[in-house]
PDB file of C-alpha atoms in Angstrom:
ATOM      1  CA  MET A  23     -12.769   8.187  94.758  1.00  0.00           C
ATOM      2  CA  ARG A  24      -9.908   8.141  91.724  1.00  0.00           C
ATOM      3  CA  TYR A  25     -12.217   8.972  89.182  1.00  0.00           C
ATOM      4  CA  LEU A  26     -13.323  12.271  91.334  1.00  0.00           C
ATOM      5  CA  VAL A  27      -9.573  12.313  91.969  1.00  0.00           C
ATOM      6  CA  GLY A  28      -8.601  12.123  87.778  1.00  0.00           C
ATOM      7  CA  LEU A  29     -11.265  14.992  87.499  1.00  0.00           C
ATOM      8  CA  VAL A  30      -9.763  17.482  89.683  1.00  0.00           C
ATOM      9  CA  LEU A  31      -6.951  16.653  87.873  1.00  0.00           C
ATOM     10  CA  ALA A  32      -8.316  17.364  84.788  1.00  0.00           C
ATOM     11  CA  SER A  33      -9.377  20.278  85.497  1.00  0.00           C
ATOM     12  CA  VAL A  34      -6.660  21.751  87.752  1.00  0.00           C
ATOM     13  CA  LEU A  35      -4.224  20.629  84.390  1.00  0.00           C
ATOM     14  CA  LEU A  36      -6.640  22.434  82.092  1.00  0.00           C
ATOM     15  CA  ILE A  37      -6.787  25.572  83.836  1.00  0.00           C
ATOM     16  CA  GLY A  38      -3.184  25.833  83.751  1.00  0.00           C
ATOM     17  CA  VAL A  39      -3.478  25.356  80.319  1.00  0.00           C
ATOM     18  CA  GLN A  40      -6.098  28.099  79.689  1.00  0.00           C
ATOM     19  CA  ALA A  41      -4.259  30.239  82.338  1.00  0.00           C
ATOM     20  CA  ARG A  42      -0.908  30.135  80.229  1.00  0.00           C
ATOM     21  CA  ALA A  43      -2.836  30.054  76.850  1.00  0.00           C
ATOM     22  CA  ALA A  44      -3.889  33.735  78.020  1.00  0.00           C
ATOM     23  CA  GLU A  45      -0.588  35.081  79.755  1.00  0.00           C
ATOM     24  CA  ILE A  46      -0.029  36.722  75.807  1.00  0.00           C
ATOM     25  CA  THR A  47      -2.949  37.663  73.103  1.00  0.00           C
ATOM     26  CA  ILE A  48      -1.681  38.440  69.410  1.00  0.00           C
ATOM     27  CA  ARG A  49      -4.897  40.025  68.052  1.00  0.00           C
ATOM     28  CA  PHE A  50      -4.046  40.053  64.011  1.00  0.00           C
ATOM     29  CA  PRO A  51      -6.466  40.892  61.631  1.00  0.00           C
ATOM     30  CA  VAL A  52      -6.020  40.396  57.986  1.00  0.00           C
ATOM     31  CA  GLU A  53      -7.411  41.423  55.228  1.00  0.00           C
ATOM     32  CA  TYR A  54      -7.537  38.802  52.840  1.00  0.00           C
ATOM     33  CA  SER A  55      -9.395  35.694  53.268  1.00  0.00           C
ATOM     34  CA  LEU A  56      -7.271  32.690  54.792  1.00  0.00           C
ATOM     35  CA  GLU A  57      -7.564  30.806  51.794  1.00  0.00           C
ATOM     36  CA  VAL A  58      -5.881  32.551  50.112  1.00  0.00           C
ATOM     37  CA  ALA A  59      -1.683  31.698  50.122  1.00  0.00           C
ATOM     38  CA  PRO A  60      -0.546  35.062  52.637  1.00  0.00           C
ATOM     39  CA  GLY A  61      -3.798  33.068  54.899  1.00  0.00           C
ATOM     40  CA  ALA A  62      -2.519  29.816  55.079  1.00  0.00           C
ATOM     41  CA  ALA A  63       1.151  31.206  56.587  1.00  0.00           C
ATOM     42  CA  ASN A  64      -1.163  33.060  58.404  1.00  0.00           C
ATOM     43  CA  LEU A  65      -2.536  30.536  60.194  1.00  0.00           C
ATOM     44  CA  LEU A  66       0.826  28.136  60.123  1.00  0.00           C
ATOM     45  CA  PHE A  67       2.073  30.650  61.777  1.00  0.00           C
ATOM     46  CA  LYS A  68      -0.087  30.392  65.067  1.00  0.00           C
ATOM     47  CA  LYS A  69       0.217  26.788  64.891  1.00  0.00           C
ATOM     48  CA  GLN A  70       3.550  27.590  65.776  1.00  0.00           C
ATOM     49  CA  VAL A  71       3.619  30.133  68.099  1.00  0.00           C
ATOM     50  CA  GLU A  72       1.169  28.222  69.990  1.00  0.00           C
ATOM     51  CA  GLU A  73       3.274  25.147  69.978  1.00  0.00           C
ATOM     52  CA  ARG A  74       6.566  26.415  70.584  1.00  0.00           C
ATOM     53  CA  THR A  75       5.170  28.768  73.516  1.00  0.00           C
ATOM     54  CA  GLY A  76       3.223  25.647  75.412  1.00  0.00           C
ATOM     55  CA  GLY A  77       0.023  27.690  75.106  1.00  0.00           C
ATOM     56  CA  ARG A  78       1.860  30.480  76.947  1.00  0.00           C
ATOM     57  CA  VAL A  79       0.818  32.901  74.148  1.00  0.00           C
ATOM     58  CA  GLU A  80      -2.867  33.057  71.542  1.00  0.00           C
ATOM     59  CA  VAL A  81      -2.904  33.859  68.589  1.00  0.00           C
ATOM     60  CA  GLN A  82      -6.160  35.235  67.218  1.00  0.00           C
ATOM     61  CA  LEU A  83      -6.440  35.814  63.222  1.00  0.00           C
ATOM     62  CA  PHE A  84      -9.820  38.232  61.600  1.00  0.00           C
ATOM     63  CA  PRO A  85      -9.386  37.133  58.868  1.00  0.00           C
ATOM     64  CA  SER A  86     -11.453  39.057  55.763  1.00  0.00           C
ATOM     65  CA  GLY A  87     -11.631  42.549  57.396  1.00  0.00           C
ATOM     66  CA  SER A  88     -13.423  41.380  60.053  1.00  0.00           C
ATOM     67  CA  LEU A  89     -11.624  43.581  62.314  1.00  0.00           C
ATOM     68  CA  TYR A  90     -10.021  46.079  61.054  1.00  0.00           C
ATOM     69  CA  LYS A  91      -8.696  46.930  57.362  1.00  0.00           C
ATOM     70  CA  GLY A  92      -6.905  49.148  55.633  1.00  0.00           C
ATOM     71  CA  LEU A  93      -6.429  52.581  57.071  1.00  0.00           C
ATOM     72  CA  ASP A  94      -8.599  51.586  59.521  1.00  0.00           C
ATOM     73  CA  LEU A  95      -5.914  48.905  60.650  1.00  0.00           C
ATOM     74  CA  VAL A  96      -3.518  50.684  60.349  1.00  0.00           C
ATOM     75  CA  GLN A  97      -4.032  53.257  62.344  1.00  0.00           C
ATOM     76  CA  ALA A  98      -4.941  49.929  64.747  1.00  0.00           C
ATOM     77  CA  ILE A  99      -1.496  47.937  64.819  1.00  0.00           C
ATOM     78  CA  LEU A 100      -0.075  52.084  66.019  1.00  0.00           C
ATOM     79  CA  ARG A 101      -2.927  53.096  68.632  1.00  0.00           C
ATOM     80  CA  GLY A 102      -2.586  48.754  70.642  1.00  0.00           C
ATOM     81  CA  ASP A 103      -6.159  48.233  69.479  1.00  0.00           C
ATOM     82  CA  ALA A 104      -4.296  45.765  67.303  1.00  0.00           C
ATOM     83  CA  GLU A 105      -0.770  44.454  67.803  1.00  0.00           C
ATOM     84  CA  MET A 106      -0.121  42.454  64.898  1.00  0.00           C
ATOM     85  CA  THR A 107      -0.955  41.918  61.355  1.00  0.00           C
ATOM     86  CA  THR A 108       0.373  41.849  57.551  1.00  0.00           C
ATOM     87  CA  LEU A 109      -0.954  44.631  55.691  1.00  0.00           C
ATOM     88  CA  THR A 110       0.187  45.116  51.764  1.00  0.00           C
ATOM     89  CA  SER A 111       2.818  47.606  51.550  1.00  0.00           C
ATOM     90  CA  ALA A 112       1.020  50.383  50.075  1.00  0.00           C
ATOM     91  CA  TYR A 113      -0.987  51.316  53.227  1.00  0.00           C
ATOM     92  CA  TRP A 114       2.087  52.420  55.010  1.00  0.00           C
ATOM     93  CA  THR A 115       3.226  54.252  52.243  1.00  0.00           C
ATOM     94  CA  ALA A 116       0.719  57.061  53.244  1.00  0.00           C
ATOM     95  CA  LEU A 117       2.730  57.722  56.962  1.00  0.00           C
ATOM     96  CA  SER A 118       5.781  57.186  55.209  1.00  0.00           C
ATOM     97  CA  PRO A 119       5.694  58.567  51.238  1.00  0.00           C
ATOM     98  CA  LYS A 120       9.296  56.555  50.057  1.00  0.00           C
ATOM     99  CA  LEU A 121       7.739  53.342  50.663  1.00  0.00           C
ATOM    100  CA  ALA A 122       6.509  54.352  47.533  1.00  0.00           C
ATOM    101  CA  VAL A 123       9.385  52.578  46.405  1.00  0.00           C
ATOM    102  CA  PHE A 124       8.848  49.889  46.529  1.00  0.00           C
ATOM    103  CA  GLU A 125       5.202  50.499  44.345  1.00  0.00           C
ATOM    104  CA  LEU A 126       7.270  51.662  41.547  1.00  0.00           C
ATOM    105  CA  PRO A 127       7.233  50.321  38.091  1.00  0.00           C
ATOM    106  CA  TYR A 128       9.679  47.220  37.125  1.00  0.00           C
ATOM    107  CA  ALA A 129      11.220  47.349  40.861  1.00  0.00           C
ATOM    108  CA  PHE A 130      11.674  44.389  41.108  1.00  0.00           C
ATOM    109  CA  PRO A 131      11.192  42.965  37.838  1.00  0.00           C
ATOM    110  CA  GLU A 132      12.347  38.994  39.575  1.00  0.00           C
ATOM    111  CA  ARG A 133      11.212  37.550  42.798  1.00  0.00           C
ATOM    112  CA  ALA A 134      15.576  36.890  43.484  1.00  0.00           C
ATOM    113  CA  ASN A 135      15.564  40.704  43.457  1.00  0.00           C
ATOM    114  CA  PHE A 136      13.395  41.607  46.104  1.00  0.00           C
ATOM    115  CA  TYR A 137      14.614  38.550  48.064  1.00  0.00           C
ATOM    116  CA  ALA A 138      17.238  40.198  48.398  1.00  0.00           C
ATOM    117  CA  ALA A 139      15.916  43.769  48.885  1.00  0.00           C
ATOM    118  CA  ILE A 140      13.776  41.643  52.079  1.00  0.00           C
ATOM    119  CA  ASP A 141      16.883  39.578  52.963  1.00  0.00           C
ATOM    120  CA  ASP A 142      18.536  42.698  53.877  1.00  0.00           C
ATOM    121  CA  GLU A 143      17.158  43.797  57.327  1.00  0.00           C
ATOM    122  CA  ASP A 144      20.051  46.815  57.269  1.00  0.00           C
ATOM    123  CA  PHE A 145      17.783  48.146  53.467  1.00  0.00           C
ATOM    124  CA  ILE A 146      13.813  47.122  55.531  1.00  0.00           C
ATOM    125  CA  ALA A 147      14.998  49.137  58.891  1.00  0.00           C
ATOM    126  CA  SER A 148      15.844  52.223  57.090  1.00  0.00           C
ATOM    127  CA  ALA A 149      12.903  51.677  54.389  1.00  0.00           C
ATOM    128  CA  TYR A 150      10.729  51.506  57.744  1.00  0.00           C
ATOM    129  CA  ASP A 151      12.349  53.800  60.483  1.00  0.00           C
ATOM    130  CA  GLU A 152       9.224  56.880  59.796  1.00  0.00           C
ATOM    131  CA  VAL A 153       7.463  54.079  60.402  1.00  0.00           C
ATOM    132  CA  THR A 154       8.707  52.832  63.671  1.00  0.00           C
ATOM    133  CA  ALA A 155       9.111  56.253  65.100  1.00  0.00           C
ATOM    134  CA  LYS A 156       4.892  56.464  64.397  1.00  0.00           C
ATOM    135  CA  GLY A 157       4.827  53.095  65.947  1.00  0.00           C
ATOM    136  CA  ALA A 158       4.674  49.943  63.938  1.00  0.00           C
ATOM    137  CA  VAL A 159       8.135  47.598  63.715  1.00  0.00           C
ATOM    138  CA  PRO A 160       8.857  45.213  60.831  1.00  0.00           C
ATOM    139  CA  ILE A 161       9.574  42.180  62.242  1.00  0.00           C
ATOM    140  CA  THR A 162      10.424  40.702  58.684  1.00  0.00           C
ATOM    141  CA  VAL A 163       8.220  40.928  55.802  1.00  0.00           C
ATOM    142  CA  LEU A 164       5.842  38.228  53.410  1.00  0.00           C
ATOM    143  CA  PRO A 165       6.133  38.054  49.894  1.00  0.00           C
ATOM    144  CA  TYR A 166       2.793  37.970  47.860  1.00  0.00           C
ATOM    145  CA  ASP A 167       3.135  37.930  44.092  1.00  0.00           C
ATOM    146  CA  HIS A 168       3.649  40.417  40.959  1.00  0.00           C
ATOM    147  CA  PHE A 169       0.092  41.198  39.167  1.00  0.00           C
ATOM    148  CA  ALA A 170      -1.188  39.848  36.325  1.00  0.00           C
ATOM    149  CA  PHE A 171      -3.370  42.605  34.300  1.00  0.00           C
ATOM    150  CA  ALA A 172      -7.036  40.893  33.528  1.00  0.00           C
ATOM    151  CA  SER A 173      -9.381  42.661  30.522  1.00  0.00           C
ATOM    152  CA  ARG A 174     -12.604  42.211  29.363  1.00  0.00           C
ATOM    153  CA  THR A 175     -11.821  43.998  25.750  1.00  0.00           C
ATOM    154  CA  LYS A 176      -8.143  42.266  23.943  1.00  0.00           C
ATOM    155  CA  PRO A 177      -5.407  40.781  25.096  1.00  0.00           C
ATOM    156  CA  PHE A 178      -2.642  44.070  27.376  1.00  0.00           C
ATOM    157  CA  ARG A 179       1.104  42.900  25.074  1.00  0.00           C
ATOM    158  CA  ALA A 180       2.427  46.030  24.096  1.00  0.00           C
ATOM    159  CA  PRO A 181       2.027  49.611  26.197  1.00  0.00           C
ATOM    160  CA  SER A 182      -0.148  51.091  23.664  1.00  0.00           C
ATOM    161  CA  ASP A 183      -3.004  48.188  24.547  1.00  0.00           C
ATOM    162  CA  LEU A 184      -3.899  49.994  27.415  1.00  0.00           C
ATOM    163  CA  ALA A 185      -4.525  52.961  25.981  1.00  0.00           C
ATOM    164  CA  GLY A 186      -8.550  54.820  26.349  1.00  0.00           C
ATOM    165  CA  LEU A 187      -9.535  51.759  28.904  1.00  0.00           C
ATOM    166  CA  LYS A 188     -10.709  52.263  31.630  1.00  0.00           C
ATOM    167  CA  VAL A 189      -8.370  50.175  35.444  1.00  0.00           C
ATOM    168  CA  ARG A 190      -8.580  49.619  38.334  1.00  0.00           C
ATOM    169  CA  GLY A 191      -6.064  51.939  40.388  1.00  0.00           C
ATOM    170  CA  LEU A 192      -4.242  50.423  43.700  1.00  0.00           C
ATOM    171  CA  GLY A 193      -3.483  53.694  45.110  1.00  0.00           C
ATOM    172  CA  ARG A 194      -1.074  57.006  43.786  1.00  0.00           C
ATOM    173  CA  ILE A 195       1.558  54.564  42.069  1.00  0.00           C
ATOM    174  CA  ASN A 196       0.293  52.753  40.364  1.00  0.00           C
ATOM    175  CA  SER A 197      -2.834  54.466  38.669  1.00  0.00           C
ATOM    176  CA  ALA A 198       0.325  56.447  37.893  1.00  0.00           C
ATOM    177  CA  MET A 199       1.473  54.129  36.079  1.00  0.00           C
ATOM    178  CA  LEU A 200      -1.318  53.413  34.623  1.00  0.00           C
ATOM    179  CA  GLU A 201      -1.261  56.666  33.521  1.00  0.00           C
ATOM    180  CA  ALA A 202       2.054  56.341  31.916  1.00  0.00           C
ATOM    181  CA  LEU A 203       0.468  53.374  29.697  1.00  0.00           C
ATOM    182  CA  GLY A 204      -2.200  55.251  28.550  1.00  0.00           C
ATOM    183  CA  ALA A 205      -5.323  54.306  30.265  1.00  0.00           C
ATOM    184  CA  SER A 206      -7.369  55.680  32.559  1.00  0.00           C
ATOM    185  CA  PRO A 207      -7.489  54.181  36.927  1.00  0.00           C
ATOM    186  CA  VAL A 208     -10.535  53.885  38.420  1.00  0.00           C
ATOM    187  CA  SER A 209     -10.648  53.972  42.228  1.00  0.00           C
ATOM    188  CA  LEU A 210     -12.363  50.831  43.550  1.00  0.00           C
ATOM    189  CA  ASN A 211     -12.427  48.700  46.721  1.00  0.00           C
ATOM    190  CA  LEU A 212     -12.228  45.553  46.305  1.00  0.00           C
ATOM    191  CA  VAL A 213     -16.048  44.288  46.567  1.00  0.00           C
ATOM    192  CA  GLU A 214     -16.743  46.485  44.403  1.00  0.00           C
ATOM    193  CA  LEU A 215     -14.603  45.254  41.338  1.00  0.00           C
ATOM    194  CA  SER A 216     -16.695  42.152  39.800  1.00  0.00           C
ATOM    195  CA  PRO A 217     -19.751  44.354  39.393  1.00  0.00           C
ATOM    196  CA  ALA A 218     -17.666  46.984  37.871  1.00  0.00           C
ATOM    197  CA  LEU A 219     -15.868  44.614  35.357  1.00  0.00           C
ATOM    198  CA  GLN A 220     -19.499  42.695  34.820  1.00  0.00           C
ATOM    199  CA  GLN A 221     -20.967  46.178  34.028  1.00  0.00           C
ATOM    200  CA  GLY A 222     -18.525  47.623  32.351  1.00  0.00           C
ATOM    201  CA  VAL A 223     -17.418  50.934  34.707  1.00  0.00           C
ATOM    202  CA  ILE A 224     -13.897  48.978  33.881  1.00  0.00           C
ATOM    203  CA  ASP A 225     -12.270  47.504  31.389  1.00  0.00           C
ATOM    204  CA  GLY A 226      -9.691  46.001  33.581  1.00  0.00           C
ATOM    205  CA  LEU A 227      -7.508  45.450  36.253  1.00  0.00           C
ATOM    206  CA  ASN A 228      -4.319  44.431  38.241  1.00  0.00           C
ATOM    207  CA  ALA A 229      -4.622  42.034  41.124  1.00  0.00           C
ATOM    208  CA  PRO A 230      -2.589  38.518  42.213  1.00  0.00           C
ATOM    209  CA  ILE A 231      -3.127  35.954  39.367  1.00  0.00           C
ATOM    210  CA  ASP A 232      -4.805  33.932  42.411  1.00  0.00           C
ATOM    211  CA  ILE A 233      -6.906  36.326  43.666  1.00  0.00           C
ATOM    212  CA  ILE A 234      -8.032  37.046  39.709  1.00  0.00           C
ATOM    213  CA  TYR A 235      -8.865  32.973  39.805  1.00  0.00           C
ATOM    214  CA  ALA A 236     -10.378  33.404  43.554  1.00  0.00           C
ATOM    215  CA  TYR A 237     -13.322  35.480  42.324  1.00  0.00           C
ATOM    216  CA  LYS A 238     -13.641  34.242  39.557  1.00  0.00           C
ATOM    217  CA  TRP A 239     -13.094  37.851  37.396  1.00  0.00           C
ATOM    218  CA  HIS A 240     -11.533  35.763  34.773  1.00  0.00           C
ATOM    219  CA  GLU A 241     -15.054  35.166  33.999  1.00  0.00           C
ATOM    220  CA  THR A 242     -15.853  38.582  33.023  1.00  0.00           C
ATOM    221  CA  ALA A 243     -11.960  39.524  31.722  1.00  0.00           C
ATOM    222  CA  ARG A 244     -10.378  36.292  30.641  1.00  0.00           C
ATOM    223  CA  TYR A 245      -7.673  38.290  28.877  1.00  0.00           C
ATOM    224  CA  ILE A 246      -4.726  37.827  31.641  1.00  0.00           C
ATOM    225  CA  THR A 247      -1.245  39.371  31.088  1.00  0.00           C
ATOM    226  CA  TYR A 248       1.386  38.162  34.238  1.00  0.00           C
ATOM    227  CA  ALA A 249       3.686  40.795  34.379  1.00  0.00           C
ATOM    228  CA  PRO A 250       5.908  41.629  36.882  1.00  0.00           C
ATOM    229  CA  ALA A 251       5.061  46.040  36.872  1.00  0.00           C
ATOM    230  CA  TYR A 252       4.987  45.480  40.633  1.00  0.00           C
ATOM    231  CA  LEU A 253       5.433  42.878  43.498  1.00  0.00           C
ATOM    232  CA  SER A 254       2.328  42.672  46.024  1.00  0.00           C
ATOM    233  CA  PHE A 255       4.061  41.456  49.713  1.00  0.00           C
ATOM    234  CA  TYR A 256       3.311  42.315  53.639  1.00  0.00           C
ATOM    235  CA  PRO A 257       5.755  43.468  56.179  1.00  0.00           C
ATOM    236  CA  TRP A 258       4.518  42.076  59.075  1.00  0.00           C
ATOM    237  CA  MET A 259       4.743  44.473  61.035  1.00  0.00           C
ATOM    238  CA  VAL A 260       3.572  44.151  65.277  1.00  0.00           C
ATOM    239  CA  ASN A 261       2.833  46.895  68.539  1.00  0.00           C
ATOM    240  CA  ALA A 262       5.784  49.102  69.035  1.00  0.00           C
ATOM    241  CA  SER A 263       5.735  49.745  72.627  1.00  0.00           C
ATOM    242  CA  TRP A 264       3.744  46.613  73.115  1.00  0.00           C
ATOM    243  CA  TRP A 265       6.560  44.428  70.692  1.00  0.00           C
ATOM    244  CA  ASN A 266       9.311  46.105  72.645  1.00  0.00           C
ATOM    245  CA  SER A 267       6.826  45.129  76.177  1.00  0.00           C
ATOM    246  CA  LEU A 268       7.546  41.241  75.836  1.00  0.00           C
ATOM    247  CA  ASN A 269       9.149  38.501  77.561  1.00  0.00           C
ATOM    248  CA  PRO A 270      12.369  38.527  75.616  1.00  0.00           C
ATOM    249  CA  GLU A 271      12.429  34.924  75.565  1.00  0.00           C
ATOM    250  CA  LEU A 272       8.638  35.526  74.146  1.00  0.00           C
ATOM    251  CA  ARG A 273       9.641  37.600  71.536  1.00  0.00           C
ATOM    252  CA  GLU A 274      12.391  35.734  70.194  1.00  0.00           C
ATOM    253  CA  ILE A 275      10.084  32.900  69.602  1.00  0.00           C
ATOM    254  CA  ILE A 276       7.559  34.941  67.632  1.00  0.00           C
ATOM    255  CA  GLN A 277      10.046  36.895  65.441  1.00  0.00           C
ATOM    256  CA  THR A 278      12.480  33.244  64.409  1.00  0.00           C
ATOM    257  CA  THR A 279       8.575  31.914  63.706  1.00  0.00           C
ATOM    258  CA  ALA A 280       7.189  34.898  61.881  1.00  0.00           C
ATOM    259  CA  LYS A 281      11.252  34.298  59.475  1.00  0.00           C
ATOM    260  CA  GLU A 282      10.758  30.743  59.305  1.00  0.00           C
ATOM    261  CA  VAL A 283       6.989  31.360  57.629  1.00  0.00           C
ATOM    262  CA  ALA A 284       8.031  33.651  55.647  1.00  0.00           C
ATOM    263  CA  LEU A 285      10.692  32.626  54.260  1.00  0.00           C
ATOM    264  CA  GLY A 286       8.771  29.105  53.358  1.00  0.00           C
ATOM    265  CA  HIS A 287       6.028  31.016  52.702  1.00  0.00           C
ATOM    266  CA  ARG A 288       8.154  31.969  48.528  1.00  0.00           C
ATOM    267  CA  THR A 289       8.377  27.976  47.681  1.00  0.00           C
ATOM    268  CA  ARG A 290       4.099  28.602  48.782  1.00  0.00           C
ATOM    269  CA  SER A 291       3.597  31.581  46.488  1.00  0.00           C
ATOM    270  CA  GLU A 292       5.556  30.436  43.667  1.00  0.00           C
ATOM    271  CA  GLU A 293       3.384  27.429  43.566  1.00  0.00           C
ATOM    272  CA  GLU A 294       0.146  28.979  43.787  1.00  0.00           C
ATOM    273  CA  THR A 295       1.463  31.565  41.241  1.00  0.00           C
ATOM    274  CA  ARG A 296       1.611  28.765  38.602  1.00  0.00           C
ATOM    275  CA  LYS A 297      -1.361  26.250  39.780  1.00  0.00           C
ATOM    276  CA  ALA A 298      -3.149  29.685  39.677  1.00  0.00           C
ATOM    277  CA  ILE A 299      -1.971  30.601  35.791  1.00  0.00           C
ATOM    278  CA  GLU A 300      -2.739  26.123  35.083  1.00  0.00           C
ATOM    279  CA  ARG A 301      -6.468  26.830  36.860  1.00  0.00           C
ATOM    280  CA  LEU A 302      -7.166  29.842  35.013  1.00  0.00           C
ATOM    281  CA  ARG A 303      -6.464  28.231  31.829  1.00  0.00           C
ATOM    282  CA  ALA A 304      -7.891  25.512  32.726  1.00  0.00           C
ATOM    283  CA  ALA A 305     -10.783  28.021  32.711  1.00  0.00           C
ATOM    284  CA  GLY A 306     -10.499  28.976  29.118  1.00  0.00           C
ATOM    285  CA  ALA A 307      -9.144  32.433  30.157  1.00  0.00           C
ATOM    286  CA  GLU A 308      -5.920  33.614  27.690  1.00  0.00           C
ATOM    287  CA  VAL A 309      -3.210  33.877  29.411  1.00  0.00           C
ATOM    288  CA  HIS A 310       0.189  34.993  28.560  1.00  0.00           C
ATOM    289  CA  VAL A 311       3.337  35.540  30.678  1.00  0.00           C
ATOM    290  CA  GLN A 312       5.397  38.882  29.493  1.00  0.00           C
ATOM    291  CA  THR A 313       7.829  37.950  27.863  1.00  0.00           C
ATOM    292  CA  ALA A 314      11.492  39.609  28.178  1.00  0.00           C
ATOM    293  CA  GLU A 315      10.737  41.650  25.045  1.00  0.00           C
ATOM    294  CA  GLU A 316       7.203  43.413  26.292  1.00  0.00           C
ATOM    295  CA  ARG A 317       8.884  43.361  29.546  1.00  0.00           C
ATOM    296  CA  GLU A 318      12.049  46.048  28.498  1.00  0.00           C
ATOM    297  CA  ALA A 319       9.602  47.595  26.396  1.00  0.00           C
ATOM    298  CA  TRP A 320       6.234  48.169  29.229  1.00  0.00           C
ATOM    299  CA  MET A 321       9.830  49.762  31.344  1.00  0.00           C
ATOM    300  CA  LYS A 322      10.194  52.319  29.469  1.00  0.00           C
ATOM    301  CA  ALA A 323       6.558  52.898  28.671  1.00  0.00           C
ATOM    302  CA  THR A 324       6.565  54.133  32.382  1.00  0.00           C
ATOM    303  CA  ALA A 325      10.097  54.708  33.388  1.00  0.00           C
ATOM    304  CA  SER A 326       8.206  58.382  33.952  1.00  0.00           C
ATOM    305  CA  VAL A 327       6.219  57.403  36.706  1.00  0.00           C
ATOM    306  CA  TRP A 328      10.508  56.772  38.543  1.00  0.00           C
ATOM    307  CA  ASP A 329      11.147  60.414  37.908  1.00  0.00           C
ATOM    308  CA  SER A 330       7.129  61.866  39.000  1.00  0.00           C
ATOM    309  CA  PHE A 331       7.727  60.392  42.843  1.00  0.00           C
ATOM    310  CA  LYS A 332      11.460  60.747  42.553  1.00  0.00           C
ATOM    311  CA  SER A 333      11.133  64.261  44.969  1.00  0.00           C
ATOM    312  CA  GLN A 334       9.292  61.996  47.693  1.00  0.00           C
ATOM    313  CA  ILE A 335      11.606  58.803  47.820  1.00  0.00           C
ATOM    314  CA  ASP A 336      15.234  59.444  49.391  1.00  0.00           C
ATOM    315  CA  ALA A 337      18.170  58.745  46.770  1.00  0.00           C
ATOM    316  CA  LYS A 338      19.680  56.585  48.280  1.00  0.00           C
ATOM    317  CA  LEU A 339      16.871  54.322  49.115  1.00  0.00           C
ATOM    318  CA  LEU A 340      15.882  54.874  45.193  1.00  0.00           C
ATOM    319  CA  GLU A 341      19.736  53.238  44.630  1.00  0.00           C
ATOM    320  CA  LYS A 342      19.501  50.684  47.041  1.00  0.00           C
ATOM    321  CA  VAL A 343      16.985  48.900  45.555  1.00  0.00           C
ATOM    322  CA  ARG A 344      18.017  49.659  41.701  1.00  0.00           C
ATOM    323  CA  SER A 345      21.374  47.643  42.916  1.00  0.00           C
ATOM    324  CA  PHE A 346      19.212  44.825  44.358  1.00  0.00           C
ATOM    325  CA  SER A 347      17.052  45.220  40.552  1.00  0.00           C
ATOM    326  CA  ALA A 348      20.650  44.593  38.667  1.00  0.00           C
ATOM    327  CA  LYS A 349      21.810  41.466  40.556  1.00  0.00           C
TER     328      LYS A 349
END
């Protein structure tokens, strides 16, 4: 009898836990694998939110574009078909052209410059106000890494080294930067890059350095230059209607957890960069970290891109970004 009573009590407790877990479900699709640095941050967020809410909130992660990806993911967040995502910044520029300010060449030449920008909540709210008006709200920012250039043919040291080469471009501003350096940008999605490198469709690409290692692009493009021309990051976005309808207590827990995870991720991201450089060198790749003198030359060579896009970016926003970079 005691055994049966115990089973009944256990069943009641389990039902209670399941009911709490189903109170709020956060569908959280991302484009990347959970095995890369941002994926580790997402997993930590899931664990901590579910623990801190006592199971009242369940976070369902959908990695590697398994639910939505790219602009489809943007639209899913706006519609409320997904509640949350950490999707690369460039996709949100389609909703608000002024967000291109984050993609301008050497806008944030040091990580500290970028951290100063994302710690300024008024600046982030102002930068994303058009996106917010359309239905998506940034609750924090998950930084990733400066991009590295990988080449099949030769090292990239001087800006002229890219002249005449075909390099994968990532959106309008990144492609404009490549053109300013004399390269021909080629538009390809992630799954097309490995065969494109192997077959010589492209001569090079630019991507976070741990991604270059993870996808083994260094096996074909062994010349790698780590340069602070563009810092990749993920605005941590939520559907505005869903966010505003949340219980204030749970909303506070979710946002506080996201901010803490994003802050802690800075150290993880920097460490993953260091490890990736070591691993690439150990695997036989020639990895060069851009010097201060080289950076100045590349900044000068790409300065025209700032002029080309200033008409779509608010002058005050441009000046604000320059102020962060000057610190």
